[in-house]
CSV table of C-alpha atoms and ligand atoms in Angstrom, one decimal:
chain,number,residue,atom,x,y,z
A,234,UNK,CA,2.3,-5.4,11.1
A,235,UNK,CA,4.4,-3.3,8.7
A,236,UNK,CA,2.8,-0.1,7.4
A,237,UNK,CA,1.7,-0.4,3.8
A,238,UNK,CA,0.1,1.8,1.1
A,239,UNK,CA,-3.4,1.2,0.0
A,240,UNK,CA,-4.8,1.9,-3.4
A,241,UNK,CA,-8.3,1.3,-4.7
A,242,UNK,CA,-8.1,0.1,-8.4
A,243,UNK,CA,-10.6,1.7,-10.8
A,244,UNK,CA,-9.4,-0.2,-13.9
A,245,UNK,CA,-7.9,-3.6,-14.7
A,246,UNK,CA,-4.9,-1.8,-16.3
A,247,UNK,CA,-4.2,0.0,-13.0
A,248,UNK,CA,-4.0,-3.4,-11.3
A,249,UNK,CA,-1.6,-4.7,-13.9
A,250,UNK,CA,0.6,-1.6,-13.5
A,251,UNK,CA,0.6,-1.9,-9.8
A,252,UNK,CA,1.5,-5.6,-9.6
A,253,UNK,CA,4.4,-5.1,-12.1
A,254,UNK,CA,6.2,-3.4,-9.1
A,255,UNK,CA,7.6,-5.8,-6.5
A,256,UNK,CA,6.0,-5.6,-3.1
A,257,UNK,CA,2.5,-5.1,-4.3
A,258,UNK,CA,-0.3,-7.6,-3.6
A,259,UNK,CA,-3.8,-7.7,-4.8
A,260,UNK,CA,-6.5,-7.7,-2.1
A,261,UNK,CA,-10.2,-8.5,-2.5
A,262,UNK,CA,-12.1,-10.2,0.4
A,263,UNK,CA,-8.8,-10.4,2.3
A,264,UNK,CA,-9.9,-13.4,4.4
A,265,UNK,CA,-6.5,-15.1,4.0
A,266,UNK,CA,-4.2,-12.4,2.9
A,267,UNK,CA,-4.8,-10.3,6.0
A,268,UNK,CA,-4.0,-13.4,8.2
A,269,UNK,CA,-0.7,-13.7,6.4
A,270,UNK,CA,0.1,-10.1,7.1
A,271,UNK,CA,-0.9,-10.4,10.8
A,272,UNK,CA,1.2,-13.5,11.2
A,273,UNK,CA,4.2,-11.9,9.6
A,274,UNK,CA,4.3,-14.4,6.7
A,275,UNK,CA,4.2,-11.6,4.2
A,276,UNK,CA,4.8,-7.8,4.5
A,277,UNK,CA,3.7,-6.1,1.3
A,278,UNK,CA,4.6,-2.5,0.6
A,279,UNK,CA,1.3,-1.9,-1.1
A,280,UNK,CA,-2.1,-3.4,-1.4
A,281,UNK,CA,-4.2,-2.8,-4.5
A,282,UNK,CA,-7.9,-3.3,-3.8
A,283,UNK,CA,-9.8,-4.7,-6.8
A,284,UNK,CA,-13.2,-5.0,-5.2
A,285,UNK,CA,-14.6,-2.1,-7.2
A,286,UNK,CA,-13.8,-3.6,-10.6
A,287,UNK,CA,-16.8,-5.0,-12.6
A,288,UNK,CA,-15.8,-8.6,-12.1
A,289,UNK,CA,-18.6,-9.9,-9.9
A,290,UNK,CA,-20.8,-11.4,-12.5
A,291,UNK,CA,-22.1,-14.9,-12.8
A,292,UNK,CA,-23.1,-15.1,-16.4
A,293,UNK,CA,-24.2,-17.8,-18.9
A,294,UNK,CA,-21.9,-18.2,-21.9
A,295,UNK,CA,-22.3,-20.2,-25.2
A,296,UNK,CA,-20.4,-23.1,-23.6
A,297,UNK,CA,-21.3,-22.9,-19.9
A,298,UNK,CA,-21.1,-20.4,-17.0
A,299,UNK,CA,-18.5,-17.7,-16.4
A,300,UNK,CA,-17.8,-16.7,-12.8
A,301,UNK,CA,-16.2,-13.3,-12.3
A,302,UNK,CA,-13.2,-13.4,-10.0
A,303,UNK,CA,-15.0,-11.1,-7.5
A,304,UNK,CA,-18.2,-13.2,-7.3
A,305,UNK,CA,-18.6,-13.9,-3.6
A,306,UNK,CA,-18.5,-17.5,-2.5
A,307,UNK,CA,-21.9,-17.1,-0.7
A,308,UNK,CA,-23.5,-15.6,-3.9
A,309,UNK,CA,-22.1,-18.3,-6.2
A,310,UNK,CA,-23.4,-21.0,-3.9
A,311,UNK,CA,-26.9,-19.7,-4.1
A,312,UNK,CA,-26.9,-18.6,-7.7
A,313,UNK,CA,-29.9,-20.1,-9.6
A,314,UNK,CA,-27.8,-20.9,-12.7
A,315,UNK,CA,-25.1,-22.6,-10.6
A,316,UNK,CA,-27.7,-24.5,-8.6
A,317,UNK,CA,-29.4,-25.7,-11.8
A,318,UNK,CA,-26.3,-26.5,-13.9
A,319,UNK,CA,-23.4,-27.1,-11.4
A,320,UNK,CA,-24.9,-28.1,-8.1
A,321,UNK,CA,-21.6,-29.8,-7.2
A,322,UNK,CA,-19.9,-26.4,-7.0
A,323,UNK,CA,-22.7,-25.1,-4.8
A,324,UNK,CA,-22.3,-28.0,-2.4
A,325,UNK,CA,-18.5,-27.6,-2.3
A,326,UNK,CA,-18.8,-23.9,-1.6
A,327,UNK,CA,-21.3,-24.4,1.2
A,328,UNK,CA,-19.0,-26.9,2.8
A,329,UNK,CA,-16.2,-24.3,3.0
A,330,UNK,CA,-15.4,-21.9,5.9
A,331,UNK,CA,-18.4,-20.2,7.6
A,332,UNK,CA,-21.3,-18.1,6.3
A,333,UNK,CA,-19.5,-14.9,7.4
A,334,UNK,CA,-16.3,-15.9,5.5
A,335,UNK,CA,-18.2,-16.9,2.5
A,336,UNK,CA,-19.9,-13.5,2.5
A,337,UNK,CA,-16.4,-11.9,2.1
A,338,UNK,CA,-14.4,-14.5,0.2
A,339,UNK,CA,-14.3,-14.3,-3.6
A,340,UNK,CA,-13.8,-16.9,-6.3
A,341,UNK,CA,-10.3,-15.6,-7.2
A,342,UNK,CA,-9.3,-15.3,-3.5
A,343,UNK,CA,-10.5,-18.8,-2.9
A,344,UNK,CA,-8.1,-20.1,-5.6
A,345,UNK,CA,-5.2,-18.0,-4.2
A,346,UNK,CA,-5.6,-19.0,-0.6
A,347,UNK,CA,-2.6,-20.8,0.9
A,348,UNK,CA,-2.1,-23.9,2.9
A,349,UNK,CA,-3.3,-24.0,6.5
A,350,UNK,CA,-0.2,-26.1,7.6
A,351,UNK,CA,0.3,-24.8,11.2
A,352,UNK,CA,4.1,-24.7,10.7
A,353,UNK,CA,3.6,-22.3,7.8
A,354,UNK,CA,1.7,-19.9,10.1
A,355,UNK,CA,4.2,-20.2,13.0
A,356,UNK,CA,7.2,-18.0,12.1
A,357,UNK,CA,9.3,-19.5,14.8
A,358,UNK,CA,9.3,-22.9,12.9
A,359,UNK,CA,11.1,-23.9,9.7
A,360,UNK,CA,9.0,-23.9,6.6
A,361,UNK,CA,10.2,-24.1,3.0
A,362,UNK,CA,7.0,-22.6,1.7
A,363,UNK,CA,7.2,-19.5,3.9
A,364,UNK,CA,11.0,-19.2,3.8
A,365,UNK,CA,12.7,-21.5,1.1
A,366,UNK,CA,15.7,-23.4,2.3
A,367,UNK,CA,14.7,-23.4,6.0
A,368,UNK,CA,13.3,-27.0,6.1
A,369,UNK,CA,9.9,-28.5,6.7
A,370,UNK,CA,8.6,-28.5,10.3
A,371,UNK,CA,5.8,-30.8,9.4
A,372,UNK,CA,7.9,-33.6,7.8
A,373,UNK,CA,9.1,-34.8,11.3
A,374,UNK,CA,6.5,-32.9,13.2
A,375,UNK,CA,2.7,-33.3,13.7
A,376,UNK,CA,1.4,-34.0,10.2
A,377,UNK,CA,-2.1,-35.3,10.7
A,378,UNK,CA,-3.6,-32.8,8.2
A,379,UNK,CA,-1.0,-33.3,5.5
A,380,UNK,CA,-0.7,-34.8,2.0
A,381,UNK,CA,-0.8,-38.4,0.9
A,382,UNK,CA,-0.3,-37.6,-2.8
A,383,UNK,CA,2.2,-35.6,-4.7
A,384,UNK,CA,4.3,-34.4,-1.8
A,385,UNK,CA,8.0,-33.7,-2.1
A,386,UNK,CA,11.0,-33.8,0.2
A,387,UNK,CA,10.5,-30.0,0.6
A,388,UNK,CA,6.9,-29.8,1.5
A,389,UNK,CA,3.9,-32.1,2.4
A,390,UNK,CA,1.2,-29.4,2.7
A,391,UNK,CA,-2.3,-29.6,1.3
A,392,UNK,CA,-4.4,-27.0,-0.5
A,393,UNK,CA,-7.3,-26.0,1.8
A,394,UNK,CA,-10.0,-25.1,-0.7
A,395,UNK,CA,-13.3,-27.0,-1.2
A,396,UNK,CA,-14.4,-24.9,-4.2
A,397,UNK,CA,-11.3,-25.7,-6.1
A,398,UNK,CA,-11.9,-29.5,-5.7
A,399,UNK,CA,-15.3,-29.1,-7.4
A,400,UNK,CA,-13.9,-26.8,-10.1
A,401,UNK,CA,-11.1,-29.3,-10.8
A,402,UNK,CA,-13.6,-32.1,-11.2
A,403,UNK,CA,-15.8,-30.0,-13.5
A,404,UNK,CA,-13.1,-29.3,-16.1
A,405,UNK,CA,-13.2,-25.6,-15.3
A,406,UNK,CA,-10.5,-23.2,-16.6
A,407,UNK,CA,-9.1,-20.1,-15.0
A,408,UNK,CA,-9.2,-16.9,-17.0
A,409,UNK,CA,-6.2,-14.7,-16.4
A,410,UNK,CA,-5.0,-11.4,-17.8
A,411,UNK,CA,-1.5,-9.9,-18.0
A,412,UNK,CA,0.6,-7.5,-20.0
A,413,UNK,CA,0.6,-10.0,-22.9
A,414,UNK,CA,-3.1,-10.3,-22.9
A,415,UNK,CA,-5.6,-12.9,-21.7
A,416,UNK,CA,-5.2,-16.7,-21.4
A,417,UNK,CA,-7.0,-19.7,-20.0
A,418,UNK,CA,-5.3,-22.2,-17.7
A,419,UNK,CA,-7.1,-25.6,-17.2
A,420,UNK,CA,-8.1,-25.7,-13.6
A,421,UNK,CA,-6.3,-29.0,-12.9
A,422,UNK,CA,-3.0,-27.2,-14.1
A,423,UNK,CA,-3.5,-24.0,-12.2
A,424,UNK,CA,-2.2,-25.1,-8.8
A,425,UNK,CA,1.2,-26.7,-8.5
A,426,UNK,CA,2.7,-29.7,-6.7
A,427,UNK,CA,5.5,-28.6,-4.3
A,428,UNK,CA,8.5,-30.3,-6.0
A,429,UNK,CA,11.6,-28.2,-5.3
A,430,UNK,CA,9.6,-24.9,-5.1
A,431,UNK,CA,7.0,-25.2,-2.4
A,432,UNK,CA,7.0,-21.4,-2.1
A,433,UNK,CA,5.0,-21.4,-5.4
A,434,UNK,CA,1.4,-22.4,-5.1
A,435,UNK,CA,0.2,-22.0,-8.7
A,436,UNK,CA,1.1,-21.1,-12.3
A,437,UNK,CA,-0.2,-17.5,-12.2
A,438,UNK,CA,2.5,-15.2,-13.7
A,439,UNK,CA,3.9,-12.5,-11.5
A,440,UNK,CA,2.4,-9.9,-13.8
A,441,UNK,CA,-1.0,-11.6,-14.2
A,442,UNK,CA,-4.3,-11.4,-12.3
A,443,UNK,CA,-7.3,-13.8,-12.3
A,444,UNK,CA,-10.4,-12.3,-13.9
A,445,UNK,CA,-12.7,-15.3,-13.7
A,446,UNK,CA,-13.4,-19.0,-14.2
A,447,UNK,CA,-15.2,-20.7,-17.0
A,448,UNK,CA,-17.2,-23.9,-16.3
A,449,UNK,CA,-18.2,-25.9,-19.4
A,450,UNK,CA,-21.7,-27.3,-19.6
A,451,UNK,CA,-22.1,-31.0,-18.7
A,452,UNK,CA,-24.7,-33.6,-17.8
A,453,UNK,CA,-23.6,-34.1,-14.2
A,454,UNK,CA,-26.2,-32.0,-12.5
A,455,UNK,CA,-28.5,-34.9,-11.6
A,456,UNK,CA,-25.7,-37.2,-10.2
A,457,UNK,CA,-23.1,-35.2,-8.3
A,458,UNK,CA,-22.1,-35.0,-4.7
A,459,UNK,CA,-19.5,-33.2,-2.5
A,460,UNK,CA,-18.4,-35.1,0.6
A,461,UNK,CA,-16.3,-33.4,3.2
A,462,UNK,CA,-14.9,-35.3,6.1
A,463,UNK,CA,-13.6,-33.0,8.9
A,464,UNK,CA,-13.1,-32.8,12.6
A,465,UNK,CA,-16.2,-30.8,13.3
A,466,UNK,CA,-19.3,-30.1,11.2
A,467,UNK,CA,-18.6,-26.5,10.4
A,468,UNK,CA,-15.7,-24.1,10.0
A,469,UNK,CA,-13.0,-26.8,9.6
A,470,UNK,CA,-10.7,-27.8,6.8
A,471,UNK,CA,-11.1,-31.1,5.1
A,472,UNK,CA,-9.3,-34.2,6.4
A,473,UNK,CA,-10.4,-35.6,3.1
A,474,UNK,CA,-13.0,-34.3,0.6
A,475,UNK,CA,-14.4,-35.8,-2.6
A,476,UNK,CA,-16.1,-34.2,-5.5
A,477,UNK,CA,-18.0,-36.9,-7.5
A,478,UNK,CA,-20.0,-36.4,-10.7
A,479,UNK,CA,-21.5,-39.0,-12.9
A,480,UNK,CA,-23.4,-39.0,-16.2
A,481,UNK,CA,-25.5,-42.1,-16.3
A,482,UNK,CA,-27.3,-44.0,-19.1
A,483,UNK,CA,-29.7,-46.1,-17.2
A,484,UNK,CA,-27.6,-48.1,-14.8
A,485,UNK,CA,-24.4,-47.7,-16.8
A,486,UNK,CA,-21.8,-45.0,-16.1
A,487,UNK,CA,-21.3,-42.9,-19.2
A,488,UNK,CA,-18.9,-40.4,-17.8
A,489,UNK,CA,-17.3,-39.9,-14.4
A,490,UNK,CA,-15.5,-37.0,-12.8
A,491,UNK,CA,-13.7,-37.4,-9.4
A,492,UNK,CA,-11.4,-35.1,-7.4
A,493,UNK,CA,-10.2,-35.1,-3.9
A,494,UNK,CA,-9.3,-32.3,-1.4
A,495,UNK,CA,-7.2,-32.5,1.8
A,496,UNK,CA,-4.8,-35.0,0.2
A,497,UNK,CA,-2.4,-33.0,-1.9
A,498,UNK,CA,-0.8,-29.6,-2.6
A,499,UNK,CA,-3.4,-29.1,-5.2
A,500,UNK,CA,-7.0,-30.3,-5.9
A,501,UNK,CA,-6.2,-34.0,-6.7
A,502,UNK,CA,-8.1,-35.1,-9.9
A,503,UNK,CA,-8.4,-38.9,-10.2
A,504,UNK,CA,-8.3,-39.4,-14.0
A,505,UNK,CA,-7.5,-43.2,-13.9
A,506,UNK,CA,-10.3,-44.0,-11.6
A,507,UNK,CA,-12.7,-41.9,-13.8
A,508,UNK,CA,-11.6,-43.9,-16.9
A,509,UNK,CA,-12.1,-47.2,-15.1
A,510,UNK,CA,-15.7,-46.3,-14.2
A,511,UNK,CA,-16.8,-45.3,-17.7
A,512,UNK,CA,-18.9,-48.1,-19.2
A,513,UNK,CA,-19.2,-49.9,-15.9
A,514,UNK,CA,-22.5,-50.6,-14.0
A,515,UNK,CA,-23.6,-48.3,-11.1
A,516,UNK,CA,-22.7,-50.6,-8.2
A,517,UNK,CA,-20.8,-50.4,-4.9
A,518,UNK,CA,-18.3,-52.8,-6.3
A,519,UNK,CA,-17.5,-50.5,-9.2
A,520,UNK,CA,-16.9,-47.7,-6.8
A,521,UNK,CA,-14.7,-49.8,-4.5
A,522,UNK,CA,-12.5,-50.8,-7.5
A,523,UNK,CA,-12.3,-47.2,-8.6
A,524,UNK,CA,-11.3,-46.1,-5.1
A,525,UNK,CA,-8.5,-48.7,-5.1
A,526,UNK,CA,-7.2,-47.3,-8.4
A,527,UNK,CA,-7.5,-43.8,-7.0
A,528,UNK,CA,-5.3,-44.7,-4.0
A,529,UNK,CA,-2.4,-46.0,-6.1
A,530,UNK,CA,0.8,-44.1,-5.2
A,531,UNK,CA,-0.6,-42.8,-1.9
A,532,UNK,CA,2.0,-42.4,0.9
A,533,UNK,CA,1.3,-41.5,4.5
A,534,UNK,CA,3.5,-39.8,7.2
A,535,UNK,CA,3.6,-40.5,10.9
A,536,UNK,CA,0.2,-39.0,11.9
A,537,UNK,CA,-1.9,-39.2,8.8
A,538,UNK,CA,-1.9,-42.9,8.0
A,539,UNK,CA,-5.6,-42.9,8.7
A,540,UNK,CA,-6.1,-41.0,5.5
A,541,UNK,CA,-5.1,-44.2,3.6
A,542,UNK,CA,-8.4,-45.8,4.8
A,543,UNK,CA,-10.5,-42.6,5.0
A,544,UNK,CA,-9.8,-41.5,1.5
A,545,UNK,CA,-11.0,-44.7,-0.4
A,546,UNK,CA,-14.0,-45.0,2.0
A,547,UNK,CA,-14.9,-41.4,1.2
A,548,UNK,CA,-14.6,-41.9,-2.5
A,549,UNK,CA,-17.0,-44.9,-2.3
A,550,UNK,CA,-19.4,-42.9,-0.2
A,551,UNK,CA,-19.4,-39.8,-2.4
A,552,UNK,CA,-19.9,-41.9,-5.5
A,553,UNK,CA,-22.8,-43.8,-3.9
A,554,UNK,CA,-24.5,-40.5,-3.1
A,555,UNK,CA,-23.8,-39.1,-6.6
A,556,UNK,CA,-25.4,-42.3,-8.1
A,557,UNK,CA,-28.3,-42.2,-5.7
A,558,UNK,CA,-27.7,-45.7,-4.2
A,559,UNK,CA,-27.3,-44.8,-0.6
B,116,SF4,FE1,6.0,-25.5,5.3
B,116,SF4,FE2,5.1,-27.2,3.6
B,116,SF4,FE3,6.5,-28.1,5.5
B,116,SF4,FE4,4.1,-27.1,6.1
B,116,SF4,S1,4.5,-28.9,4.9
B,116,SF4,S2,6.0,-26.7,7.2
B,116,SF4,S3,3.9,-25.5,4.5
B,116,SF4,S4,7.2,-26.7,3.9
């Protein structure tokens, strides 16, 4: 690993000053960034450690909950306010990684983690995300874990987070700060599709840092569920995951929120399927029709065709759990 400078930030401004210089990376829990350094995927000149900034809070706001960017995944998942108001987020966090990793990983770091495509980590293989213009090893290679939605001719990788799938479903927004001040990015627009620039994972500006996430209040707490399908029960990335949230009026669906993980370069929100369910009865048939709508436009590669069946079945299962009809 290349030698690098280390600086502990004492103010937000010192972070913004540091990242304005090329070659500087922010580090918090380091659970993914250090992997990238060890694998030779990145070789920063300097790391600026933000873990001592006062950005760990989980606080009620007038419109919902604010999660500081440094709130630990394990702490958020057990927070009483989160459990009471946004249990879907807690479920998704507990489905991610391992307890040890969740004790280190932060909210902001979870958002900034990069794909686990094996070709991305193998520096002997071509990868447009790691080295633009070199090709995509997965396209003609072993692509069992890869995307069925939103892929491009450049990259078919998926985003690995569980937390982000729940936050996309819950209409959260990312709070970022840069030299021009603070702005909110809707969570569904934070991560990018690969298009012609798979090296870019999100819309965070080069001079910006994430300072938190806002989750608006909703009426989904009673009827939400996170389903993660994976090769083993713990410490594995999703083949397919589903965040499902319903607001019911008796046996009628008043509002629905649905997002999938393990299927696209970003958390994949299913707006059309949500719209279809609103006003419909709580019934397996409603959920099957919603799943069919959700799958429109899906495209498989050589080794991941099973996801075309697994994804709709997972949507139906997650919605049944959310509605309490299992
Ligand atoms: Fe690289 Fe994306 Fe292809 Fe994986 S799918 S090898 S990350 S370009």
